[in-house]
Short mmCIF file of C-alpha atoms in Angstrom, two decimals:
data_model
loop_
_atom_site.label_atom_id
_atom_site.label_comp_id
_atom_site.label_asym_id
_atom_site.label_seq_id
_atom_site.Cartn_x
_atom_site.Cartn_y
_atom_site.Cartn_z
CA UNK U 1 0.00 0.00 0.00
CA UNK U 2 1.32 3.35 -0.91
CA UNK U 3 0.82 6.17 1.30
CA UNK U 4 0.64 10.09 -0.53
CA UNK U 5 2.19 12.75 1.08
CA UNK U 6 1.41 16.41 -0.34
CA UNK U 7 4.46 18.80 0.12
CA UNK U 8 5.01 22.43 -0.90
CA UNK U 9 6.08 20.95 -4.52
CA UNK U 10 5.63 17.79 -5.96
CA UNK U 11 3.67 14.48 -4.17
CA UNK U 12 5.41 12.21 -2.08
CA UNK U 13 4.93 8.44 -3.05
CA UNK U 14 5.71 6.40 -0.06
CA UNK U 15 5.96 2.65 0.33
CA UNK U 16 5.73 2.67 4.68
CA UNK U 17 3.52 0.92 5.81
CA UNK U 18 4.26 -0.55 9.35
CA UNK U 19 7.76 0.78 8.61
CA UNK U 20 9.28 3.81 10.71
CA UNK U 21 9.47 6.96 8.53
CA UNK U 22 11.25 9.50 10.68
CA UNK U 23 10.44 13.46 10.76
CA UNK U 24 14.01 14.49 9.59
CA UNK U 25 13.50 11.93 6.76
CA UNK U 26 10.08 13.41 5.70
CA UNK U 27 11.37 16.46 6.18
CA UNK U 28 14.25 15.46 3.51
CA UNK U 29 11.75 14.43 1.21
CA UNK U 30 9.51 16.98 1.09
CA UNK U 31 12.75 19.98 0.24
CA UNK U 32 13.75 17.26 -2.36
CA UNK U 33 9.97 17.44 -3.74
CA UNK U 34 10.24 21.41 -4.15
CA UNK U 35 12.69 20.91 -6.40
CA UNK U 36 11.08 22.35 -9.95
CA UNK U 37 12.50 19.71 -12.24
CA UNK U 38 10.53 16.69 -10.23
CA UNK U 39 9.22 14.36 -12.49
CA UNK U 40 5.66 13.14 -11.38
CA UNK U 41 6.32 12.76 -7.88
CA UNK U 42 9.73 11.49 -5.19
CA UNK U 43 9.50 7.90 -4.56
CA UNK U 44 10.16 7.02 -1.25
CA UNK U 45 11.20 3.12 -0.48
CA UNK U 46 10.39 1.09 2.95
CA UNK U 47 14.01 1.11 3.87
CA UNK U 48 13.33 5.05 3.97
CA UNK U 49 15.71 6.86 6.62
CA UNK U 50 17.54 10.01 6.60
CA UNK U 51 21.17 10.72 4.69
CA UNK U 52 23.59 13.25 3.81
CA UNK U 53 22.19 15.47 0.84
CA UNK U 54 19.65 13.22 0.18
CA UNK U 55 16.70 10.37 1.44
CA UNK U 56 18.13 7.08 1.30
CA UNK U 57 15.52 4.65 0.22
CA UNK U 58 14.31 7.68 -2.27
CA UNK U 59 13.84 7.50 -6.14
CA UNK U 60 13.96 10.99 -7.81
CA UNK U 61 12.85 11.21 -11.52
CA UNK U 62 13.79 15.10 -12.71
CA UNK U 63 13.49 16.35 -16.44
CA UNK U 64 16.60 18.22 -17.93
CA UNK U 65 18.26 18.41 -14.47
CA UNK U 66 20.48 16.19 -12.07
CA UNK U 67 21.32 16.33 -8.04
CA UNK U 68 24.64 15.07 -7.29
CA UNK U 69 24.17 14.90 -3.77
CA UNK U 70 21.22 13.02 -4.87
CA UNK U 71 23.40 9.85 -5.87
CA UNK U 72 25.73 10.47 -2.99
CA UNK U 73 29.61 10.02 -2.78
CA UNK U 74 28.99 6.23 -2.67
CA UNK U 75 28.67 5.99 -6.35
CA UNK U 76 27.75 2.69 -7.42
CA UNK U 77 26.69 0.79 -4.64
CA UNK U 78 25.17 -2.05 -5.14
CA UNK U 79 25.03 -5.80 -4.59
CA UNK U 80 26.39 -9.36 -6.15
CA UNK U 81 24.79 -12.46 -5.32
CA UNK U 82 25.63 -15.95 -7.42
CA UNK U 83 24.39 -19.20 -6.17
CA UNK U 84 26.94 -22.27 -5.85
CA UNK U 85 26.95 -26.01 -6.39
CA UNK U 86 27.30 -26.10 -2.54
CA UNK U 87 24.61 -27.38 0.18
CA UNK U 88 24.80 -26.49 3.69
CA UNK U 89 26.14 -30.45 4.25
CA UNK U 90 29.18 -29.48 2.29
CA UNK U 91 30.22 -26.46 4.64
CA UNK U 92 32.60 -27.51 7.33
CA UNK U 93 31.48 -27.52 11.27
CA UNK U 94 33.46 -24.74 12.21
CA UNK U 95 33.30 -21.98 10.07
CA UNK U 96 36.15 -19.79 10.78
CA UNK U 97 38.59 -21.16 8.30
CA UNK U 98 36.18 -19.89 5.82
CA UNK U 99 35.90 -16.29 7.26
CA UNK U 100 39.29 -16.20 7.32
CA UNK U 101 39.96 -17.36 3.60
CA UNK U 102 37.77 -14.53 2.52
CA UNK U 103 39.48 -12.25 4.36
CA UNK U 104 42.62 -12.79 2.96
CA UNK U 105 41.04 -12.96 -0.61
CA UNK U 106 39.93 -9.53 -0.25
CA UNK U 107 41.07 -6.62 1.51
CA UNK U 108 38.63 -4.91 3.48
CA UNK U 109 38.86 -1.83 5.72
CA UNK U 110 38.59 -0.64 9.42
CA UNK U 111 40.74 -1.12 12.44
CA UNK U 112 43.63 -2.58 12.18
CA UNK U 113 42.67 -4.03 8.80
CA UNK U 114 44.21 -4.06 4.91
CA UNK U 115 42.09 -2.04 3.44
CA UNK U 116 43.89 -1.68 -0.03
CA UNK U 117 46.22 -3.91 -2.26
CA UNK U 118 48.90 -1.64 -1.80
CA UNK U 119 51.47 -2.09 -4.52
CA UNK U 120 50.37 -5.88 -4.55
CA UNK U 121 47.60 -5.74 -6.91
CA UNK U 122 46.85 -9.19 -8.06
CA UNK U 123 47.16 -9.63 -12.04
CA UNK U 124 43.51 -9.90 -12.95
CA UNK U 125 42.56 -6.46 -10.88
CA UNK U 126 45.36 -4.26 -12.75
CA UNK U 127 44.08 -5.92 -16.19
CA UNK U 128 40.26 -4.71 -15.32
CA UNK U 129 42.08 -1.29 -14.21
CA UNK U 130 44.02 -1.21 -17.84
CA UNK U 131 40.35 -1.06 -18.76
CA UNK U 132 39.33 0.92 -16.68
CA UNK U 133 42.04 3.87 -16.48
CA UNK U 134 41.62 5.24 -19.71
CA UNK U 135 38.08 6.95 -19.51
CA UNK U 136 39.13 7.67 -16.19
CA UNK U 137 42.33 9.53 -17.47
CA UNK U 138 40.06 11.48 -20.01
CA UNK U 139 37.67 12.67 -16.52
CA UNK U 140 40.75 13.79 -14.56
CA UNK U 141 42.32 15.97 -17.49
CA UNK U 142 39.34 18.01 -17.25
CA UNK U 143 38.84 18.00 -13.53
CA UNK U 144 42.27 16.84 -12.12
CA UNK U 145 40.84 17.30 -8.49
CA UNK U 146 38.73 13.61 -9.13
CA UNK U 147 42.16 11.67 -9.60
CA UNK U 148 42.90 9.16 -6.58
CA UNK U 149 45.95 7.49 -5.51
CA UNK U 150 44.38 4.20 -4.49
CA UNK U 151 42.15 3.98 -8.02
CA UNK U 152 43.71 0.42 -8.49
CA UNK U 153 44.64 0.03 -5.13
CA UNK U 154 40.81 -0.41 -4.15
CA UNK U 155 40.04 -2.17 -7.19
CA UNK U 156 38.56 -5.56 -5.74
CA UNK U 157 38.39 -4.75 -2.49
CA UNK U 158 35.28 -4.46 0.07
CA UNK U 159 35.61 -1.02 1.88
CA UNK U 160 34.43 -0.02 5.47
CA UNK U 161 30.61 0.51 6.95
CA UNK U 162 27.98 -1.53 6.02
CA UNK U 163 29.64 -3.14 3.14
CA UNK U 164 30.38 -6.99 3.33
CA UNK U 165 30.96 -10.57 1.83
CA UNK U 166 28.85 -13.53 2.96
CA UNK U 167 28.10 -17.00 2.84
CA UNK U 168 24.79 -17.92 2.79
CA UNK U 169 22.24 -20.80 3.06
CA UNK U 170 18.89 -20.56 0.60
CA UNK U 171 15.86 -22.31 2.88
CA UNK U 172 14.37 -24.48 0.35
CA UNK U 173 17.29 -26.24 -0.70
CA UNK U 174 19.83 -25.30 1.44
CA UNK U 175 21.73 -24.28 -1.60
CA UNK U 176 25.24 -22.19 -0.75
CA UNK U 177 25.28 -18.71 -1.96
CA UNK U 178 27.84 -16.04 -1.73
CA UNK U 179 26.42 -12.80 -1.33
CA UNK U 180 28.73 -8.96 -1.07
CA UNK U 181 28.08 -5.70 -0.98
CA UNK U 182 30.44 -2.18 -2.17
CA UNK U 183 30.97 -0.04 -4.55
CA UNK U 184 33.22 2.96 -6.17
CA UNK U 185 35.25 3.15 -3.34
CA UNK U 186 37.54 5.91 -2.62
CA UNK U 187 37.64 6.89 -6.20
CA UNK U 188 33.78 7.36 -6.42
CA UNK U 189 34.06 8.75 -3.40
CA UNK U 190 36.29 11.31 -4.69
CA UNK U 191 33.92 11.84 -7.31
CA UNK U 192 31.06 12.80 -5.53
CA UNK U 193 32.87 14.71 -3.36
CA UNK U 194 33.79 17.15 -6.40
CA UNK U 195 30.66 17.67 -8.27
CA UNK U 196 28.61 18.17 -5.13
CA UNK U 197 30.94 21.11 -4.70
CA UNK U 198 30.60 21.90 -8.06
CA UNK U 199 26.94 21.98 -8.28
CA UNK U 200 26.58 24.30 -5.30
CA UNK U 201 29.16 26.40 -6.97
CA UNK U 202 26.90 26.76 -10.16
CA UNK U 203 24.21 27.51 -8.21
CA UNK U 204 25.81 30.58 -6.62
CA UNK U 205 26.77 31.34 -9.93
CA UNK U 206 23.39 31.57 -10.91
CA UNK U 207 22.08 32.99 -7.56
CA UNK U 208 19.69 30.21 -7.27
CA UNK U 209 17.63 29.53 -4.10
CA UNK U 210 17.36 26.13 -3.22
CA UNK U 211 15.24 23.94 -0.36
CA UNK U 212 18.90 23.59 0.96
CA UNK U 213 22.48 23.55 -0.10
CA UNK U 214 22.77 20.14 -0.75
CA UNK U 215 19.79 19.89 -3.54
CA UNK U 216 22.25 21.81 -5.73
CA UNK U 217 21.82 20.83 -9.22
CA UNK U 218 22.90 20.53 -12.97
CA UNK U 219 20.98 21.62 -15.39
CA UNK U 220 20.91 19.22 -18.91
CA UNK U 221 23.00 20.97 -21.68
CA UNK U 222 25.63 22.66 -19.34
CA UNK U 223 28.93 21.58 -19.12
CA UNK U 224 28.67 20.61 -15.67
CA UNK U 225 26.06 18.28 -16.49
CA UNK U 226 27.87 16.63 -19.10
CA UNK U 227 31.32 16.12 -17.42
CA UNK U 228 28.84 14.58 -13.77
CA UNK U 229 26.83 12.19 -16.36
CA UNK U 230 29.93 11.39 -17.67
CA UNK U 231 32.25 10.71 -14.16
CA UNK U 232 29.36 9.06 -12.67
CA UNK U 233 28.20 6.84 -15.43
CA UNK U 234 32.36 5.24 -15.06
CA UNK U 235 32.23 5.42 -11.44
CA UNK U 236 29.37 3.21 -11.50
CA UNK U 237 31.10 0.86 -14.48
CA UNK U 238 34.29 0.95 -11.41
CA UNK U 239 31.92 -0.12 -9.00
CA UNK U 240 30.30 -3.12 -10.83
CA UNK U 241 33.68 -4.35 -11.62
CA UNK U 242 34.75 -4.26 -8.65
CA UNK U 243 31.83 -6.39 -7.38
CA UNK U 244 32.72 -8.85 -9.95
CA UNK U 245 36.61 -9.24 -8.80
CA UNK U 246 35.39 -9.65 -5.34
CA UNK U 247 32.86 -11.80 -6.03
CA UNK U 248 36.00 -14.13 -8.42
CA UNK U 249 38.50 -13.36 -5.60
CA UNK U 250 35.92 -14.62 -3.26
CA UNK U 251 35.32 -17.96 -5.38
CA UNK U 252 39.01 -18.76 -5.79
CA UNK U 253 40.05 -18.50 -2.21
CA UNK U 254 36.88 -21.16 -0.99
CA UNK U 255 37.79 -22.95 -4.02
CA UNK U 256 41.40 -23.09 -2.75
CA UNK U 257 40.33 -23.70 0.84
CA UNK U 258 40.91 -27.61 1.76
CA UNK U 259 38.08 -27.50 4.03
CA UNK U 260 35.18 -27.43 0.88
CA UNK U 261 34.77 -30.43 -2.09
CA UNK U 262 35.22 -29.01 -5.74
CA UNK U 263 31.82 -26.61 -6.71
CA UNK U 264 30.98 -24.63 -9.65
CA UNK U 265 28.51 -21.40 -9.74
CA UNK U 266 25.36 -22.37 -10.70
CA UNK U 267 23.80 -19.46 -12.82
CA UNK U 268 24.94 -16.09 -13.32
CA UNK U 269 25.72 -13.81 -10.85
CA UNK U 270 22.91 -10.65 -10.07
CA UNK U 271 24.82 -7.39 -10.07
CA UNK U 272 22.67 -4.09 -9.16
CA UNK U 273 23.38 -0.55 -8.08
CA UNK U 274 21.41 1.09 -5.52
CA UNK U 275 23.24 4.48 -5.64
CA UNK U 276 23.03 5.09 -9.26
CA UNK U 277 21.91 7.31 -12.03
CA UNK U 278 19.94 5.88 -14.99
CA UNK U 279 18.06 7.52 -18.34
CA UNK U 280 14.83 5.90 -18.60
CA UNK U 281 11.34 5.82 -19.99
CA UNK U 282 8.84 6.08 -17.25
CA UNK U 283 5.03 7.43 -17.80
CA UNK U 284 6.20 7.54 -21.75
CA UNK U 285 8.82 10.27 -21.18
CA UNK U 286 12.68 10.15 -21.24
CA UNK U 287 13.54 11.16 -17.44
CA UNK U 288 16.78 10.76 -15.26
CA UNK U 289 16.02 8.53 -12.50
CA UNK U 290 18.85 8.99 -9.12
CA UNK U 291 18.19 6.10 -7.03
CA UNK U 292 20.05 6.54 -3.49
CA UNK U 293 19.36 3.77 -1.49
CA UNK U 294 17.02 1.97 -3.67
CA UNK U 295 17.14 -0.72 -6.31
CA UNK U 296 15.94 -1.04 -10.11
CA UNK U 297 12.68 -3.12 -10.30
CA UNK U 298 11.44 -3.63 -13.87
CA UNK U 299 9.14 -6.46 -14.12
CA UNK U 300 11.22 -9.63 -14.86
CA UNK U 301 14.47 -7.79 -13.31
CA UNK U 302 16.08 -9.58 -10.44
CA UNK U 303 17.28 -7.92 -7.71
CA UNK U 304 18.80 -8.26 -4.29
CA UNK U 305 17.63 -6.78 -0.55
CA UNK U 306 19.96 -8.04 2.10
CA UNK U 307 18.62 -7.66 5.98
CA UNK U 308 21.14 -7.07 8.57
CA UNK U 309 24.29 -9.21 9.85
CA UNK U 310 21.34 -11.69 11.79
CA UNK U 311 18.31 -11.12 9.32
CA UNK U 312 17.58 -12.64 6.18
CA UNK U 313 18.13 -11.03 2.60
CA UNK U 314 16.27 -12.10 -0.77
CA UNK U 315 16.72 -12.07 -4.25
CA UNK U 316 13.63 -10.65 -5.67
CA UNK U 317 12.02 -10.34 -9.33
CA UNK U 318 10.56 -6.63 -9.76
CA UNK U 319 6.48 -6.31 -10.62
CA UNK U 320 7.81 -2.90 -12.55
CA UNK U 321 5.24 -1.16 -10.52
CA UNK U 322 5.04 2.28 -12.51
CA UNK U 323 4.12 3.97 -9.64
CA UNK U 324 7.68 3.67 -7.59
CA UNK U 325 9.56 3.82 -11.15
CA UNK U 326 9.75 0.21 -11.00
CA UNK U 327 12.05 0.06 -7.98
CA UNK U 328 12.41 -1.23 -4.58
CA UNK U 329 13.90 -1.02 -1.13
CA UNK U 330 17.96 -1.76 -1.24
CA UNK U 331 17.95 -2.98 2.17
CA UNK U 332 16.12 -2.94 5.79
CA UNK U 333 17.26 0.66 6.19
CA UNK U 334 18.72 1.84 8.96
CA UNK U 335 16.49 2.50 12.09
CA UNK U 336 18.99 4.63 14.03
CA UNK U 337 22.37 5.87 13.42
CA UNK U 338 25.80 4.93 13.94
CA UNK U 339 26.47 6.84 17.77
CA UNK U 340 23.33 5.93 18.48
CA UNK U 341 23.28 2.15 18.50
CA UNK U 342 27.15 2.25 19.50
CA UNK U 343 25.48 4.02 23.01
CA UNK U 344 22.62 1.54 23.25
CA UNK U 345 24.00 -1.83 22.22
CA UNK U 346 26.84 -3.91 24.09
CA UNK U 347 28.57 -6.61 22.51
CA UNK U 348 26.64 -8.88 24.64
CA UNK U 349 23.63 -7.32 22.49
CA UNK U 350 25.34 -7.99 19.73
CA UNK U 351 26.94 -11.79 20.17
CA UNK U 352 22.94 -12.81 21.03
CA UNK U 353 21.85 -11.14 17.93
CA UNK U 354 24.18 -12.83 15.53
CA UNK U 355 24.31 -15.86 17.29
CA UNK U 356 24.65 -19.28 14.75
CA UNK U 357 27.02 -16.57 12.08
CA UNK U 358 30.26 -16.61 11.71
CA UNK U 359 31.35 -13.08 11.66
CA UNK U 360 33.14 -10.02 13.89
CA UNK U 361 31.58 -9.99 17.43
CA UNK U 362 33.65 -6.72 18.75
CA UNK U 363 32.75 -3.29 19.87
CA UNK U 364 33.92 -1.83 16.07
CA UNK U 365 30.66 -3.70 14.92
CA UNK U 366 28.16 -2.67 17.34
CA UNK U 367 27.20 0.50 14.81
CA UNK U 368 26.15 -2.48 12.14
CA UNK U 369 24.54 -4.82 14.45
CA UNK U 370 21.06 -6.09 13.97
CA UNK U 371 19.09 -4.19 16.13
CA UNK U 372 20.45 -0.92 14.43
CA UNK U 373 18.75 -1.66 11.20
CA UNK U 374 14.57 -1.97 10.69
CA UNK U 375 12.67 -5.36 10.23
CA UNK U 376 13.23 -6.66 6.87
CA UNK U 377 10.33 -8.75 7.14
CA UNK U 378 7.95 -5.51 7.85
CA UNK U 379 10.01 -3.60 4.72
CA UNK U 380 9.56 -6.54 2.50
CA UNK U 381 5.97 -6.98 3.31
CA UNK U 382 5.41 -3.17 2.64
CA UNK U 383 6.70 -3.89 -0.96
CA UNK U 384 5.19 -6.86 -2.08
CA UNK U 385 3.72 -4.77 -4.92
CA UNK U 386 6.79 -3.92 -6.06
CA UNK U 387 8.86 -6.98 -6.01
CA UNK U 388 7.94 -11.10 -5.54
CA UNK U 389 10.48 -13.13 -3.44
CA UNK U 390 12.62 -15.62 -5.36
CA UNK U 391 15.00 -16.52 -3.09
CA UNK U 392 15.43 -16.37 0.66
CA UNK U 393 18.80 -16.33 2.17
CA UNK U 394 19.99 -17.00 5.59
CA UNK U 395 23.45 -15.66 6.26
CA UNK U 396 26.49 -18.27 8.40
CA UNK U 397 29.45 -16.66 7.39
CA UNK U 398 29.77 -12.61 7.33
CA UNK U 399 33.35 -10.24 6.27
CA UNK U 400 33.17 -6.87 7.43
CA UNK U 401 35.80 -3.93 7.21
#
């Protein structure tokens, strides 16, 4: 059921019900919805809760005009999910050797940890950068501030946050499945970074008053619109790549591991964004649609929604409900933020939460624990006209920076 909120500008569209949807995130919504470029109406997902510029869990389809802040610094997030020849009999009683082959396989940040290659870039990751660099090299001549020092460096590697690699079990067939989630790294990061500033320097330019400094926005035929479609569309081709090198690494060190029997993958991998830009046809109109938070749900498309480091996650086919611009939720969404749940949670709280998985039980994690993060049983039923349920996963093994 979709709940419609009127603002100041355009409607709000909001997939919440028996979800929290928090004043500061409304309030987000609604200065996004003033915008004048709005196509239709904002979209707002069940995983709904408040960010940095903009909504996460928000869809925004605009006409001749693009928000960076909109897509975020995190350009390219997304998912990778591929099923294996494994069954849950197959996985070895104690599960640590198999944490512990990912995380060599793939470098992954926070305290203490390798959170680059460093000058040891396996062979495979600097071809894909050989690939990569050039269009890259073309975005930096023009705006040398975007170039990074750790472009290849983070090629293929996880990141910090709420990024990850698991192992999981499907509940019909207790099928093996290995699941991970990142995206541009530091180079996308880098990215956004830039053309936020640069859009909010435009806008000064042009003495234009906006709902707030961080809706500041291209408009379509400028320069500045051109060179952002242009960095963004490769940060998001450096993001999906680097999914897929994880997702190999990943494959190659359990294959390596003596402690699994010889497997195969089963069908091809699912690769989304859900901090993306995309030109599409929605309501018979060519629109740019900035999903931040959300994923692309075209009826057929398969997607993935992971829960939290104790909850389930699902591959899903999208109903291409018109209405949301055939998307979903990317996630459970968090329900409070990072200081919070580091004040309210122990790692008592935490061990009980994520009891029977196979992951970090310190204080460093308490921010990403369970209990920080909605139901994603209540978000998935509030978005069972958007997507169906194909596959239900139950994580025993979880990597994170």
């Amino acid at each position: 059921m979709v709940e419609i909120i009127q603002t100041n500008g355009s409607p709000i569209k909001a997939w919440v019900s028996g979800v929290p949807f928090e004043q500061e995130a409304r309030a987000q919504v609604a200065r996004v919805a003033e915008l004048p470029f709005i196509f239709r109406h904002v979209a707002v997902m069940p995983d709904v809760h408040a960010g940095i510029g903009a909504t996460i869990g928000s869809v925004v389809a605009t006409t001749k005009a693009i928000v960076p802040a909109a897509v975020g610094v995190d350009i390219g997030c997304g998912m990778i999910a591929a099923r294996t020849s494994l069954t849950a009999s197959d996985l070895p009683d104690d599960l640590r050797p198999l944490r512990n082959a990912i995380e060599r396989a793939v470098p992954h940040g926070g305290p203490g940890l390798r959170g680059s290659w460093g000058d040891k870039a396996p062979p495979h990751v600097v071809a894909a950068w050989a690939e990569l660099r050039p269009a890259y090299a073309e975005i930096f001549a023009k705006h040398p501030k975007v170039e990074h020092n750790y472009d290849v460096e983070h090629l293929g590697t996880l990141g910090t946050g709420n990024h990850f690699v698991e192992l999981c079990l499907e509940e019909r067939d207790n099928s093996v499945w290995i699941m991970l989630h990142s995206g541009s790294r530091g180079v996308g990061n880098r990215i956004g970074t830039y053309f936020i500033e640069r859009a909010r320097e435009e806008m000064m330019r042009l003495d234009r008053a906006l709902p707030h400094r961080d809706l500041a926005y291209f408009e379509e035929g400028t320069t500045g619109f051109g060179d952002y479609v242009e960095a963004v569309s490769w940060a998001q081709s450096y993001a999906a790549k680097n999914r897929e090198l994880m997702m190999t690494n990943v494959v190659t060190a359990l294959a390596r591991s003596n402690k699994l029997p010889a497997f195969t993958l089963n069908q091809h991998a699912v690769n989304c964004h859900h901090n993306y830009i995309s030109r599409e046809n929605h309501f018979g109109e060519e629109v740019w649609v900035t999903r931040k938070g959300a994923v692309r749900a075209q009826r057929g498309e398969l997607g993935i929604i992971p829960g939290s480091m104790g909850a389930r996650s699902f591959i899903v086919r999208g109903k291409g409900n018109a209405e949301s611009f055939s998307s979903c939720s990317h996630g459970a969404g968090r329900l409070m933020s990072r200081t919070q749940a580091k004040k309210q949670f122990t790692v008592e709280d935490h061990k009980k939460a994520t009891l029977g998985v196979e992951c970090r039980k310190d204080a460093d994690v308490i921010d990403e624990t369970p209990m920080a993060y909605k139901s994603i049983d209540a978000v998935m039923a509030a978005q069972d006209d958007l997507v169906e349920i194909v596959h239900t996963l139950r994580q025993v093994v979880c990597v994170k920076g």
